[in-house]
mmCIF file of C-alpha atoms in Angstrom:
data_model
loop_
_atom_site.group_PDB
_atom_site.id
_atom_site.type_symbol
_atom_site.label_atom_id
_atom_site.label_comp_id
_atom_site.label_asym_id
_atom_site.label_seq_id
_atom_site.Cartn_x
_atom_site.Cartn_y
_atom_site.Cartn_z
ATOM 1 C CA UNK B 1261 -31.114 -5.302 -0.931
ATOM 2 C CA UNK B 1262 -27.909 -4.826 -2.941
ATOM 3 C CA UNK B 1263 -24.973 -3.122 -1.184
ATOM 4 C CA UNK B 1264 -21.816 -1.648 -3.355
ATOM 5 C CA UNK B 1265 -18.440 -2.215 -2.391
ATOM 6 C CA UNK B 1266 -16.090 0.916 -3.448
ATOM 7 C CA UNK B 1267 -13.388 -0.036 -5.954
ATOM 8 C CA UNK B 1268 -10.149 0.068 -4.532
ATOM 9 C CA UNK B 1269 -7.622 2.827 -5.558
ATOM 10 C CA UNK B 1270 -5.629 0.315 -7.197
ATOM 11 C CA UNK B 1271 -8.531 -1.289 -9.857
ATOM 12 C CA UNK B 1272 -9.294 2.293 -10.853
ATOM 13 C CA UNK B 1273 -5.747 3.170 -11.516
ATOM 14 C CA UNK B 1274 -5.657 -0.486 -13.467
ATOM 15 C CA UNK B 1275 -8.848 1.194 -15.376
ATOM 16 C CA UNK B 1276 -7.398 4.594 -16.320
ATOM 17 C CA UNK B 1277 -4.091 2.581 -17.612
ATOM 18 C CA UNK B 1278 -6.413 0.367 -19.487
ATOM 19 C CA UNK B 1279 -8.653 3.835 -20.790
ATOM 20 C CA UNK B 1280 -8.036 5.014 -24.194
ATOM 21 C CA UNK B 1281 -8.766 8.614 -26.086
ATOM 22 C CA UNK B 1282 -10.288 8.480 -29.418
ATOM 23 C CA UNK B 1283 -11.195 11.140 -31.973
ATOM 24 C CA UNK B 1284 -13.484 11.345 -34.839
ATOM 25 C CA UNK B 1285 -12.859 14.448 -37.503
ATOM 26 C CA UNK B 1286 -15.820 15.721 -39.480
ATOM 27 C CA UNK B 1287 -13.469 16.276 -42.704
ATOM 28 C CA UNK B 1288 -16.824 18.455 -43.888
ATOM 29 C CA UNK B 1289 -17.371 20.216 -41.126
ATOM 30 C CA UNK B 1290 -14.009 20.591 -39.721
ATOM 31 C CA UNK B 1291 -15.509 19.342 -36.287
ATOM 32 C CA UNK B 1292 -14.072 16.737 -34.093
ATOM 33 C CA UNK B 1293 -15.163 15.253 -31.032
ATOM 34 C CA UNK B 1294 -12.802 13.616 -28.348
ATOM 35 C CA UNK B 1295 -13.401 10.782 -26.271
ATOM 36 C CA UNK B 1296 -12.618 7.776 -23.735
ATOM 37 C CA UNK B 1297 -13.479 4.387 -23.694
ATOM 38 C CA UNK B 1298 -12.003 1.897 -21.928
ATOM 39 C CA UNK B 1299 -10.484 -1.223 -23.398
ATOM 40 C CA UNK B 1300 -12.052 -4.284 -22.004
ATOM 41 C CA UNK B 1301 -9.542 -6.641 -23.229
ATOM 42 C CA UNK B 1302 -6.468 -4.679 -22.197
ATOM 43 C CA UNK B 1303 -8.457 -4.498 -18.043
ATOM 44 C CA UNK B 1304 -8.832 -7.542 -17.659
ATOM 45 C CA UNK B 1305 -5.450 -8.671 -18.665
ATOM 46 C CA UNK B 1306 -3.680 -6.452 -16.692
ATOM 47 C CA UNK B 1307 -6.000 -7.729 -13.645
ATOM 48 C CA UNK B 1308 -5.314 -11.237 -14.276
ATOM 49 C CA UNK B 1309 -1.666 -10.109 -14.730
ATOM 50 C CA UNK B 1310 -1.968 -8.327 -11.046
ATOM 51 C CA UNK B 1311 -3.510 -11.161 -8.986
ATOM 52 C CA UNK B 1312 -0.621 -13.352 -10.294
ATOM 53 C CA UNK B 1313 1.690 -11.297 -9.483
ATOM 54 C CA UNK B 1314 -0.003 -10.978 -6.081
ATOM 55 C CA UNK B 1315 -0.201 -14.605 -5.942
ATOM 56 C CA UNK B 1316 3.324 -15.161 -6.951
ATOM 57 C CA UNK B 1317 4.225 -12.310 -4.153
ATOM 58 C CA UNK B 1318 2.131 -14.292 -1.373
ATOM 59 C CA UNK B 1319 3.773 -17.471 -1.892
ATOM 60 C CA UNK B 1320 7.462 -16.345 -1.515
ATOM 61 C CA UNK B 1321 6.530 -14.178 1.283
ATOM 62 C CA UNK B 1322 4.685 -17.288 3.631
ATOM 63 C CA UNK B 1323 5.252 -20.171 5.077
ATOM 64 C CA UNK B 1324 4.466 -22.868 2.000
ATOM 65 C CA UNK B 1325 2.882 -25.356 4.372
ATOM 66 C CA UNK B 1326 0.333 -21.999 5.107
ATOM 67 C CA UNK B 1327 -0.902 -21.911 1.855
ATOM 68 C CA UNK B 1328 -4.486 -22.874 1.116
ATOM 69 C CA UNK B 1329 -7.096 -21.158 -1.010
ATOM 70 C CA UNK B 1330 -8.321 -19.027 1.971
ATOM 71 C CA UNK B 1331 -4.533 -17.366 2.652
ATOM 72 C CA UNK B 1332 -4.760 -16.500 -1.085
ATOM 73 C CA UNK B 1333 -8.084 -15.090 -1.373
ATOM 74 C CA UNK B 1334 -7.276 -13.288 1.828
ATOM 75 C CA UNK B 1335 -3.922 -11.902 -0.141
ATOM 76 C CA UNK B 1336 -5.953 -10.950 -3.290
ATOM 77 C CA UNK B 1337 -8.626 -9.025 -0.919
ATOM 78 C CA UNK B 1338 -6.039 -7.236 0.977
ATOM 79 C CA UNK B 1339 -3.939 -6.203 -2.295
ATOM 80 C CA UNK B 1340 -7.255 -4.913 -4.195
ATOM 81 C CA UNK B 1341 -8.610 -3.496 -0.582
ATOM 82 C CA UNK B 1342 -12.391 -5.479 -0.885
ATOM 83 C CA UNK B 1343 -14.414 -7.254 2.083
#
């Protein structure tokens, strides 16, 4: 059985940033229609762009020695508040 893991507050505010509004006008009609889509491309770089920054953060703020790959997924989880 598959559980779900709420998104963090801070991955859906990187989404909305990431969302764009788009409009298509019916020149014949006079009709438009209005809506968002979000841009892959610009998501994922800003999340790539946040964990480094998180990583980046992690390392100043610890003891270098105390770095391993399990303090920094620890960090990551803790930043983007996931199990």
């Amino acid at each position: 059985m598959q559980t779900t893991v709420p998104t963090s507050q801070r991955v859906k505010a990187l989404a909305a940033q990431a969302t764009e509004f788009k409009q298509h006008s019916d020149n014949c009609s006079g009709q438009s229609e209005t809506w968002s889509e979000l841009n892959l491309d610009k998501f994922v770089q800003m999340l790539v762009e946040e964990c480094v920054g998180k990583i980046e953060e992690h390392c100043l703020e610890v003891d270098q020695r105390s770095i391993n790959l399990n303090s920094l997924k620890s960090a990551l989880r803790a930043h983007f508040e996931t199990q």
